[in-house]
Coordinates of C-alpha atoms in Angstrom, one line a residue:
M1 CA 53.4 -20.1 42.5
K2 CA 51.1 -22.6 43.9
E3 CA 47.3 -22.1 43.6
V4 CA 44.0 -23.5 44.8
I5 CA 40.7 -23.4 43.1
E6 CA 38.4 -21.4 45.4
A7 CA 35.2 -21.6 43.3
I8 CA 34.0 -22.6 40.0
N9 CA 30.6 -21.0 38.9
P10 CA 29.2 -22.8 35.7
H11 CA 26.4 -20.4 35.5
E12 CA 28.8 -17.4 35.2
K13 CA 31.4 -19.4 33.5
S14 CA 34.0 -18.2 36.1
I15 CA 36.8 -19.7 38.0
R16 CA 38.4 -18.2 41.1
W17 CA 42.0 -19.2 42.1
K18 CA 43.8 -18.2 45.3
I19 CA 47.6 -18.0 45.4
I20 CA 48.9 -19.9 48.5
E21 CA 52.6 -20.1 47.8
G22 CA 55.3 -18.6 45.8
D23 CA 57.2 -15.4 44.9
L24 CA 54.1 -13.4 44.5
L25 CA 53.4 -13.7 48.3
E26 CA 56.6 -12.1 49.0
M27 CA 55.3 -8.9 47.7
Y28 CA 51.5 -9.2 48.3
S29 CA 49.8 -10.1 51.3
S30 CA 47.1 -11.9 49.1
F31 CA 46.5 -12.6 45.6
T32 CA 43.5 -14.0 43.8
I33 CA 42.9 -14.5 40.0
I34 CA 39.2 -14.6 38.6
T35 CA 38.5 -15.6 34.9
S36 CA 35.2 -15.2 33.4
H37 CA 34.3 -16.4 29.9
Q38 CA 31.7 -15.4 27.4
P39 CA 31.4 -16.1 23.9
Q40 CA 34.6 -14.9 22.1
W41 CA 35.5 -12.9 25.3
T42 CA 37.5 -13.7 28.5
T43 CA 38.0 -11.4 31.5
W44 CA 41.0 -11.8 33.9
T45 CA 40.8 -10.0 37.2
F46 CA 43.6 -9.7 39.7
E47 CA 42.8 -9.1 43.3
Y48 CA 45.7 -8.3 45.5
E49 CA 46.8 -6.6 48.6
K50 CA 50.4 -4.9 48.6
K51 CA 52.5 -5.5 51.6
T52 CA 53.9 -1.9 51.4
E53 CA 52.8 1.0 49.2
D54 CA 56.2 1.0 47.2
I55 CA 55.5 -2.6 45.7
P56 CA 54.9 -2.4 42.0
E57 CA 51.8 -3.4 40.3
P58 CA 51.7 -7.0 38.9
L59 CA 52.4 -5.9 35.3
I60 CA 54.8 -8.7 34.6
L61 CA 52.2 -11.3 35.4
L62 CA 49.7 -9.3 33.4
G63 CA 51.9 -9.4 30.4
M64 CA 52.2 -13.2 30.7
V65 CA 48.5 -13.8 31.0
I66 CA 48.0 -11.6 27.8
D67 CA 50.6 -13.5 25.9
M68 CA 49.1 -16.8 27.0
T69 CA 45.6 -15.7 26.1
K70 CA 46.9 -14.7 22.5
D71 CA 48.6 -18.1 22.0
L72 CA 45.5 -19.9 23.0
E73 CA 43.4 -17.8 20.7
G74 CA 45.8 -18.5 17.9
H75 CA 45.6 -22.1 18.5
L76 CA 41.9 -22.3 18.6
L77 CA 41.4 -20.2 15.6
K78 CA 43.6 -22.7 13.7
N79 CA 41.1 -25.5 14.4

């Protein structure tokens, strides 16, 4: 997938990405990922619009994000 950063909010410690190209847009009309960060806590938000009602929820992507977050946490805790 190819994305662009739509907004960075240093006060809220958040970043908003919009997907502009890739496999996700074959199933979803729009797809945006938002991360916000607090001490020892990160929130990931997916905003998307399905092209049809029978399109599944993006659980595979969610699983990848969870795995990536765990890997980052493990790396940061080692230092």
